mmCIF file of C-alpha atoms in Angstrom:
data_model
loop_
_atom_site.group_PDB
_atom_site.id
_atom_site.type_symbol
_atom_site.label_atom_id
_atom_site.label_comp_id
_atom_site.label_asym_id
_atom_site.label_seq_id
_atom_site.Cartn_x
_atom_site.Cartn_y
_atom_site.Cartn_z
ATOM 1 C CA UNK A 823 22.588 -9.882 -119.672
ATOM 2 C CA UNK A 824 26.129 -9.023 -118.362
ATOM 3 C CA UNK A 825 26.065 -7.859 -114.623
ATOM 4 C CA UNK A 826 27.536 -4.682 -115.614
ATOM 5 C CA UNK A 827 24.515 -3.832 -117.785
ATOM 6 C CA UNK A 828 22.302 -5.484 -114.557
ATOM 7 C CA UNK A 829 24.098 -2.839 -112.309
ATOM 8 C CA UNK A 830 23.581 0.138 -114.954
ATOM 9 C CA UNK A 831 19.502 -0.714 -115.012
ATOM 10 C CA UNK A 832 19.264 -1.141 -111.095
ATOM 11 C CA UNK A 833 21.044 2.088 -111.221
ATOM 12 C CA UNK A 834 18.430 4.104 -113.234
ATOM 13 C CA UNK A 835 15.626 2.617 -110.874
ATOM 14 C CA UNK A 836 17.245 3.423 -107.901
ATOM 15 C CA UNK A 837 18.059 7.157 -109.263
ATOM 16 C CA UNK A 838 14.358 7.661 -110.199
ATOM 17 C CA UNK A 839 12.766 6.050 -107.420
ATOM 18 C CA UNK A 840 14.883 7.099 -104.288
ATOM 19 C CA UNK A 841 13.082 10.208 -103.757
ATOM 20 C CA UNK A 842 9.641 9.730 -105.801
ATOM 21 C CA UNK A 843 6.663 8.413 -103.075
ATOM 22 C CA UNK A 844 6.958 5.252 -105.170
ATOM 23 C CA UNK A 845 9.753 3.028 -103.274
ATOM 24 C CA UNK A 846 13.176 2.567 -104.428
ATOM 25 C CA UNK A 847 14.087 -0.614 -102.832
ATOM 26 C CA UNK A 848 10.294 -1.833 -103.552
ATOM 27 C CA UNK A 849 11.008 -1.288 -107.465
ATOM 28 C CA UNK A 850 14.909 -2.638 -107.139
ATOM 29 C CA UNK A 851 13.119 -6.016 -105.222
ATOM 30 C CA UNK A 852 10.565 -6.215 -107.912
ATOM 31 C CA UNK A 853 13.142 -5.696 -110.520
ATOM 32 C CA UNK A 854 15.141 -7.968 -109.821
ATOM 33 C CA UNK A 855 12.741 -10.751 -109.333
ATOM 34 C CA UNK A 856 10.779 -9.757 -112.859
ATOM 35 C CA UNK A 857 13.643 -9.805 -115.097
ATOM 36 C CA UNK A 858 15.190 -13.117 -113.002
ATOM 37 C CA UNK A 859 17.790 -12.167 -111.024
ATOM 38 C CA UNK A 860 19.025 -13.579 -108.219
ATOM 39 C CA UNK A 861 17.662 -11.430 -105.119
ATOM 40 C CA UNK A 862 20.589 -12.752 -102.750
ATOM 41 C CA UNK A 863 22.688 -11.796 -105.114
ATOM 42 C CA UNK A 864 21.690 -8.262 -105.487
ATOM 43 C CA UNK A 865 20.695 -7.440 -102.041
ATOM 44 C CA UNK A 866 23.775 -5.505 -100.378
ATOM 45 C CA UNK A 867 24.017 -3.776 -104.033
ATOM 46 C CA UNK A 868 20.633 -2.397 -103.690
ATOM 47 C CA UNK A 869 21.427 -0.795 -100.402
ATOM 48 C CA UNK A 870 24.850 0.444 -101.561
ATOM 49 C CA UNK A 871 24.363 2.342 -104.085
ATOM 50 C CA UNK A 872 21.655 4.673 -102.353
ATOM 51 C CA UNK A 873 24.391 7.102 -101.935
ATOM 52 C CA UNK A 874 24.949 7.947 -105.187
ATOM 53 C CA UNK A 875 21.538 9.009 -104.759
ATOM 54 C CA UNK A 876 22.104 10.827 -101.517
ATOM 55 C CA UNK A 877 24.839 12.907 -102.932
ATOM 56 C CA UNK A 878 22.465 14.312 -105.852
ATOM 57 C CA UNK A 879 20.371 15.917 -102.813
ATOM 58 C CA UNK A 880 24.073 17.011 -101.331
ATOM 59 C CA UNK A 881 24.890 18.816 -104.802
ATOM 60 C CA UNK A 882 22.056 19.942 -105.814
ATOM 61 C CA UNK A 883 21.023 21.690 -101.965
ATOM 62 C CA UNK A 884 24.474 22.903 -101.332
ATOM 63 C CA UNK A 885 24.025 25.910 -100.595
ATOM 64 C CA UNK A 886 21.145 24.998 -98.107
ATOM 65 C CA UNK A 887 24.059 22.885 -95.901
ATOM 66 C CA UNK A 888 26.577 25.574 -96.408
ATOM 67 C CA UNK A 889 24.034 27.898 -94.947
ATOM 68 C CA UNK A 890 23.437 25.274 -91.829
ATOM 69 C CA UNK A 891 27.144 24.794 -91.429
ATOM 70 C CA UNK A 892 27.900 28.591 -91.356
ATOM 71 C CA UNK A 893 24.440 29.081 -89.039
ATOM 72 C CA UNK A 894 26.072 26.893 -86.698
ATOM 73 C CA UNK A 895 29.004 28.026 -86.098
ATOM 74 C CA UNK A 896 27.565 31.528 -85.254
ATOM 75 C CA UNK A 897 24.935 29.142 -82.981
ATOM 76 C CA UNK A 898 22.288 30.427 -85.570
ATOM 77 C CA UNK A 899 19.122 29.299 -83.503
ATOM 78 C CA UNK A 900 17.453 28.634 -87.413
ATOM 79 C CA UNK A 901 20.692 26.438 -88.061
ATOM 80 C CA UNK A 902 20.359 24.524 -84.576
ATOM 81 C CA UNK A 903 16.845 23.431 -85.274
ATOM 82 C CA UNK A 904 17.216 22.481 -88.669
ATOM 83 C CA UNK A 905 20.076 19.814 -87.796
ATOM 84 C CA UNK A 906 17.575 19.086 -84.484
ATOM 85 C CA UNK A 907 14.857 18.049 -86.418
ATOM 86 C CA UNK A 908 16.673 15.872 -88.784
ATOM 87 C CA UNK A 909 18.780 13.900 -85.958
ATOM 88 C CA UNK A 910 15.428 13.495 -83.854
ATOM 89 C CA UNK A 911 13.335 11.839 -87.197
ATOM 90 C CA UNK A 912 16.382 9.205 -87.707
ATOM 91 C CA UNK A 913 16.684 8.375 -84.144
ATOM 92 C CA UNK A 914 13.643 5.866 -84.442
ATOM 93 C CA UNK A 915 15.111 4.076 -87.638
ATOM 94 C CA UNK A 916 18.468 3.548 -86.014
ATOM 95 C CA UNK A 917 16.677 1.945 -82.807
ATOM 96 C CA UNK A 918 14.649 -0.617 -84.967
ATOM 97 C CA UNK A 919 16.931 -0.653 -87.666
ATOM 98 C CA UNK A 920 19.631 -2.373 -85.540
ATOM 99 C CA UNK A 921 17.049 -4.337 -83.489
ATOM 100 C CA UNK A 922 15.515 -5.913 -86.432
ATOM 101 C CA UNK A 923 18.139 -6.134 -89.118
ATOM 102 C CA UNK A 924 17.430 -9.737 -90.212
ATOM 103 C CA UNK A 925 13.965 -9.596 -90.445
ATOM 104 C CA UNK A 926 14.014 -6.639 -92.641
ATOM 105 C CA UNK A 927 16.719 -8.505 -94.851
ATOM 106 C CA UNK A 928 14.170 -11.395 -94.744
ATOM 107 C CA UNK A 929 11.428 -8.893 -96.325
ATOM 108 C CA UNK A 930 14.037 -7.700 -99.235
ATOM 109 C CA UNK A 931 13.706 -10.985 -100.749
ATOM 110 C CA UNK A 932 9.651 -11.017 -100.763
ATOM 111 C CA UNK A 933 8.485 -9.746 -103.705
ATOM 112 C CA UNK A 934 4.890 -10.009 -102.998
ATOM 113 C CA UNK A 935 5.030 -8.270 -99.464
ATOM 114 C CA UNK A 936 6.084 -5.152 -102.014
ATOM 115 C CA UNK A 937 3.598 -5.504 -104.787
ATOM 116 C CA UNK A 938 0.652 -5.564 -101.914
ATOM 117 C CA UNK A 939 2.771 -2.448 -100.311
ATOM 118 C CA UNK A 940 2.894 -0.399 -103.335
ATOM 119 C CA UNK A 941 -1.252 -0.808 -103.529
ATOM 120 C CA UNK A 942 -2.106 -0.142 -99.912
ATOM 121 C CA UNK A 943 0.679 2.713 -99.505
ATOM 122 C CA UNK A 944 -0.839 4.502 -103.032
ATOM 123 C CA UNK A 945 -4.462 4.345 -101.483
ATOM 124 C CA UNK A 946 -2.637 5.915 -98.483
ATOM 125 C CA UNK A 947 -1.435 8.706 -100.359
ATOM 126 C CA UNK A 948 -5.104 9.519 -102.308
ATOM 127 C CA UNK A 949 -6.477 9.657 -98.524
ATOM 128 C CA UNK A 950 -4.213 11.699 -97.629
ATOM 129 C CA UNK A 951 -4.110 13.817 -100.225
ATOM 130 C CA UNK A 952 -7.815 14.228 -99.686
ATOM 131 C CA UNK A 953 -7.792 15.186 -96.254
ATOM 132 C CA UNK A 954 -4.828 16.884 -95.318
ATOM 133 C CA UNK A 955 -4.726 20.337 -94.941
ATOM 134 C CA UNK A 956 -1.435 21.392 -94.379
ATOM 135 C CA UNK A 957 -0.470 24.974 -93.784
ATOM 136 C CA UNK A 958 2.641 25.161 -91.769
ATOM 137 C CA UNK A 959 5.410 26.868 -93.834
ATOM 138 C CA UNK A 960 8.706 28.346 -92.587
ATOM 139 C CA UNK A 961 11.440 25.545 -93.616
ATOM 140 C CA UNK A 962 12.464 22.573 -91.705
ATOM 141 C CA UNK A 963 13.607 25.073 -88.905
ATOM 142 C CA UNK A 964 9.806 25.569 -88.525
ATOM 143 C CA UNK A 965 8.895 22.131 -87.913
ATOM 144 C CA UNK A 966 8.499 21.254 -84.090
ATOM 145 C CA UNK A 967 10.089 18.388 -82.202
ATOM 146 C CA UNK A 968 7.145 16.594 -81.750
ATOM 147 C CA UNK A 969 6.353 16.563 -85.716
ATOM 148 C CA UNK A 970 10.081 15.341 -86.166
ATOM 149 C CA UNK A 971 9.271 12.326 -84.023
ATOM 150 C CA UNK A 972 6.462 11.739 -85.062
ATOM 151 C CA UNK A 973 8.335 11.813 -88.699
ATOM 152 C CA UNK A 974 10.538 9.904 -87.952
ATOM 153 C CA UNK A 975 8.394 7.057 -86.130
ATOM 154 C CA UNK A 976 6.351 7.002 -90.043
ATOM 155 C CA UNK A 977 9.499 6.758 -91.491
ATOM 156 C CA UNK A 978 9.927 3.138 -89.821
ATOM 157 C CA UNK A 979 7.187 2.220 -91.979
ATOM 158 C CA UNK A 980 9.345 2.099 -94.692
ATOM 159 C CA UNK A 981 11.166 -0.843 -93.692
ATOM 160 C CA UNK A 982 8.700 -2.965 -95.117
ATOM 161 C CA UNK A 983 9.586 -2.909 -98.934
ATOM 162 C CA UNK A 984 7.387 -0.870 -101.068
ATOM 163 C CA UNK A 985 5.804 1.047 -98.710
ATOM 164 C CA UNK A 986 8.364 3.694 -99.885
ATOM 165 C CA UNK A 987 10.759 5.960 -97.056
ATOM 166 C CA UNK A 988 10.160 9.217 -98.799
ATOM 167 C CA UNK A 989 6.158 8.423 -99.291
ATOM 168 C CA UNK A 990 6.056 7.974 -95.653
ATOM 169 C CA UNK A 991 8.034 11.064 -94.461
ATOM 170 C CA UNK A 992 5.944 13.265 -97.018
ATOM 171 C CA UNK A 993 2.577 12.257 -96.410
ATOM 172 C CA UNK A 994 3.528 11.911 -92.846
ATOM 173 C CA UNK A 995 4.571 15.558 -92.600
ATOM 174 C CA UNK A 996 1.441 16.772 -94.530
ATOM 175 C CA UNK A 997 -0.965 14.844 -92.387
ATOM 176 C CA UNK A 998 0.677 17.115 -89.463
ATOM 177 C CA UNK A 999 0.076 19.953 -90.860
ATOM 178 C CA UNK A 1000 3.272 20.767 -92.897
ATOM 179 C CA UNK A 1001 3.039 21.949 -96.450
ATOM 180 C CA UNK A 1002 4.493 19.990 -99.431
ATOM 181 C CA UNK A 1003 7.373 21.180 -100.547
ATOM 182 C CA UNK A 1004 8.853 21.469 -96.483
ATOM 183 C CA UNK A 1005 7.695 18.099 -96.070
ATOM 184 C CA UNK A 1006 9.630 17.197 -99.567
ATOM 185 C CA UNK A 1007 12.422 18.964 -98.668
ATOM 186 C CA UNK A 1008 12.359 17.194 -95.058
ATOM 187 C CA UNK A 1009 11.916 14.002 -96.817
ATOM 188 C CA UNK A 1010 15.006 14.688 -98.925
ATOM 189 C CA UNK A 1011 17.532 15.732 -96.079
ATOM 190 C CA UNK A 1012 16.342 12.875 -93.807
ATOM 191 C CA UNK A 1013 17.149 10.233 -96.021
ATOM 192 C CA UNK A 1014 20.850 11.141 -95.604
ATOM 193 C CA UNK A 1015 21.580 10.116 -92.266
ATOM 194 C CA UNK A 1016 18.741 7.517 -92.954
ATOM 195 C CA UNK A 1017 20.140 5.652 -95.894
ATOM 196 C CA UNK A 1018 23.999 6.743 -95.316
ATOM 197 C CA UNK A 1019 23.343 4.531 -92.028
ATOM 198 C CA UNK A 1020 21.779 1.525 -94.327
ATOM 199 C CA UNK A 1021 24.254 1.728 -96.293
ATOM 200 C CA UNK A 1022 27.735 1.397 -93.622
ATOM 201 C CA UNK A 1023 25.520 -1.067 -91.806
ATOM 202 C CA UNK A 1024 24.495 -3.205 -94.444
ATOM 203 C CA UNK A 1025 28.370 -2.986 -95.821
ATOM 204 C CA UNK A 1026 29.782 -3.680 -92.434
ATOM 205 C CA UNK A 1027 27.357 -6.857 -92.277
ATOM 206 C CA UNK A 1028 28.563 -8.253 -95.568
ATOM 207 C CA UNK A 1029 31.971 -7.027 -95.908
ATOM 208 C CA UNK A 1030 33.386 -10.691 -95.919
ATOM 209 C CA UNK A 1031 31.049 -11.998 -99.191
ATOM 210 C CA UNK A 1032 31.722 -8.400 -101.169
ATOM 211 C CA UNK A 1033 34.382 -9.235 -104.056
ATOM 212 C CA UNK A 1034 36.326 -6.741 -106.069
ATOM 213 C CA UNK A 1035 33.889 -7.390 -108.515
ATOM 214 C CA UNK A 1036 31.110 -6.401 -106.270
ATOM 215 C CA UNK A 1037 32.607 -3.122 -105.471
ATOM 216 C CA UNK A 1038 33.270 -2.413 -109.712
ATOM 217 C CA UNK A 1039 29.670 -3.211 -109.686
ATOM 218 C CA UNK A 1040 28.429 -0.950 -106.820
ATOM 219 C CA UNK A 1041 30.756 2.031 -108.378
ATOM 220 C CA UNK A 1042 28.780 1.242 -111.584
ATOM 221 C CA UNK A 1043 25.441 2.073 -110.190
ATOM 222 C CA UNK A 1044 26.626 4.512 -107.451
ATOM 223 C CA UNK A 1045 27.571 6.867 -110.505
ATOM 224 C CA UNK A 1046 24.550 6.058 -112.319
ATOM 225 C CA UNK A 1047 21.971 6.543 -109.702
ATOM 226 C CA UNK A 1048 23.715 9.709 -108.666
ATOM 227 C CA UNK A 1049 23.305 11.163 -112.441
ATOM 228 C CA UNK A 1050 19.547 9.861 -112.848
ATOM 229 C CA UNK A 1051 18.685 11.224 -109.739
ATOM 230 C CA UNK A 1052 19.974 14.720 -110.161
ATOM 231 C CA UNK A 1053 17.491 15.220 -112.932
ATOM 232 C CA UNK A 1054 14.257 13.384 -111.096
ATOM 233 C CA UNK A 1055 14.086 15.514 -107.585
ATOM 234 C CA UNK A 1056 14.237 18.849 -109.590
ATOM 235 C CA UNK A 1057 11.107 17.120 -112.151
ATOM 236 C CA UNK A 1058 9.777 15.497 -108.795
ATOM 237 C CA UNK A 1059 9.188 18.740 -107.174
ATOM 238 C CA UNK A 1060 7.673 20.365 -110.057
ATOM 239 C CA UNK A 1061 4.857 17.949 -110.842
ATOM 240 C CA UNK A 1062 4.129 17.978 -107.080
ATOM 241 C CA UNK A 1063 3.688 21.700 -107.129
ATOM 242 C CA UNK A 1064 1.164 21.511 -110.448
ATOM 243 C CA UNK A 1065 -0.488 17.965 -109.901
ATOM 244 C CA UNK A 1066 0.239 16.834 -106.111
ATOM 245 C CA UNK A 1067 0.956 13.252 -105.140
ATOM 246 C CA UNK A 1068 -2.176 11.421 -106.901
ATOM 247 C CA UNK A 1069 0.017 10.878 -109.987
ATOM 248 C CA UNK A 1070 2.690 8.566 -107.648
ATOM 249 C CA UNK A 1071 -0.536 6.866 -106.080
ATOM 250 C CA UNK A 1072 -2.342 5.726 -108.992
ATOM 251 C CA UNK A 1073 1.296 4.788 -110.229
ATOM 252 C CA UNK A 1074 1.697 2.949 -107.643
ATOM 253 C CA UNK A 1075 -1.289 0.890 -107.527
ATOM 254 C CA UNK A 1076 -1.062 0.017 -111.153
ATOM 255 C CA UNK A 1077 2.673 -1.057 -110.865
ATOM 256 C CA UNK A 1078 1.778 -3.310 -107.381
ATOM 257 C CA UNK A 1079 -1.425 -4.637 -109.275
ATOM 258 C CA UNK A 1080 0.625 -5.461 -112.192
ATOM 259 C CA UNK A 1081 3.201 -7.127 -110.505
ATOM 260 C CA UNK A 1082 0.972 -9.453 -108.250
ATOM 261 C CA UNK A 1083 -0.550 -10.570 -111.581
ATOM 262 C CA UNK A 1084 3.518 -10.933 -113.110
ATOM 263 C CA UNK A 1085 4.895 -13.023 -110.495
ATOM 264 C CA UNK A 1086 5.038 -16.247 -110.384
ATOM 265 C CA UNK A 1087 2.026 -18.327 -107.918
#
């Protein structure tokens, strides 16, 4: 298979995946040890191309940052808090982010560490899902600072592959009391300073092995992943609204049982 066609494929997972509670870099990881690619080799494309995936959540929320911009510079208290929140839940993932850069990088290459993740973090979810009772509403203005650190501190779970950054942020949000489509939408506007900061770090890291080939390739998926992904958050949201989160759960645990049973002893 020619590496554009290997970019184009990672490209579709990563669009579908990025904000499902199902892992994007688990499924990347898992795809590209499955189908034999070389994990080293794919690593730093992984990472780059989650903001084509960020921008779908720019374009298709808008007018929700428009809003915050304006709100802000009439010092809109609503508009304050919103950008409060988000800056307070990626303050923990910067702090262990740079700490422990290599050893996460060590865990993108483990395929089994993500298969086992994707079964424990589905079981999470069905927990969760079973005892939560969230009924704080009123928009990520609404949401206190203590529940954005405490957001934020879940959201370092998701350095382990396949435990899934937006599975973490969600369920972590419910379990505090905050209703799903607020902890959704949280989830969503976190992950850009979250993966944005991935992203320049990881690029800044490997800047001297990235070819011009490597960049054609990482355009590739960026625009591919940003496409895919437009469709799946508006879908996303409406199956959580009818059905909830068991549907990515049991997902979840089928797809890590399946690969523990796929890849090689």
């Amino acid at each position: 298979m020619s590496e554009f066609l290997i970019a184009i494929l990672l490209g579709i997972v990563e669009g579908v995946t990025e904000f499902l509670p199902v892992s994007s870099t688990g499924h990347l990881v898992l795809a590209t040890e499955l189908l034999g690619y070389d994990p080293q080799r794919w690593a730093v494309f992984n990472i780059a191309i989650q903001p084509g995936a960020i921008l779908a959540i720019v374009v298709l929320y808008w007018r929700t940052f428009w809003a915050v911009l304006q709100g802000l510079m009439r010092g809109s208290r609503e508009s304050i808090a919103f950008v409060r929140n988000l800056l307070i839940a990626f303050v923990p993932a910067v702090a262990l982010g740079l700490a422990f850069n290599d050893e996460i990088e060590a865990l993108l290459e483990n395929a089994t560490v993500v298969a086992w993740a994707l079964i424990v973090g589905g079981v999470g979810i069905l927990i969760i899902e079973r005892l939560a009772r969230p009924k704080q509403s009123g928009g990520i203005a609404g949401v206190t600072v203590k529940q954005s650190a405490s957001i934020g501190i879940v959201q370092c779970l998701a350095m382990i592959p396949g435990v899934s950054r937006s599975g973490a942020t969600i369920m972590g949000a419910m379990a505090l009391g905050i209703e799903r489509q607020t902890a959704a939408e949280f989830s969503f506007f976190l992950a850009l300073p979250t993966l944005t900061g991935a992203t320049v770090l990881q690029m800044a890291k490997h800047h001297d092995a990235i070819t011009t080939g490597d960049l054609q390739l990482i355009a590739v998926g960026f625009v591919v992943s940003f496409v895919v992904a437009l469709a799946v958050v508006k879908a996303f949201l409406a199956i959580v609204t009818k059905h909830g989160f068991a549907p990515f759960a049991w997902y979840r645990i089928v797809a890590g049982a399946a690969a523990l049973i796929a890849l090689p002893a």
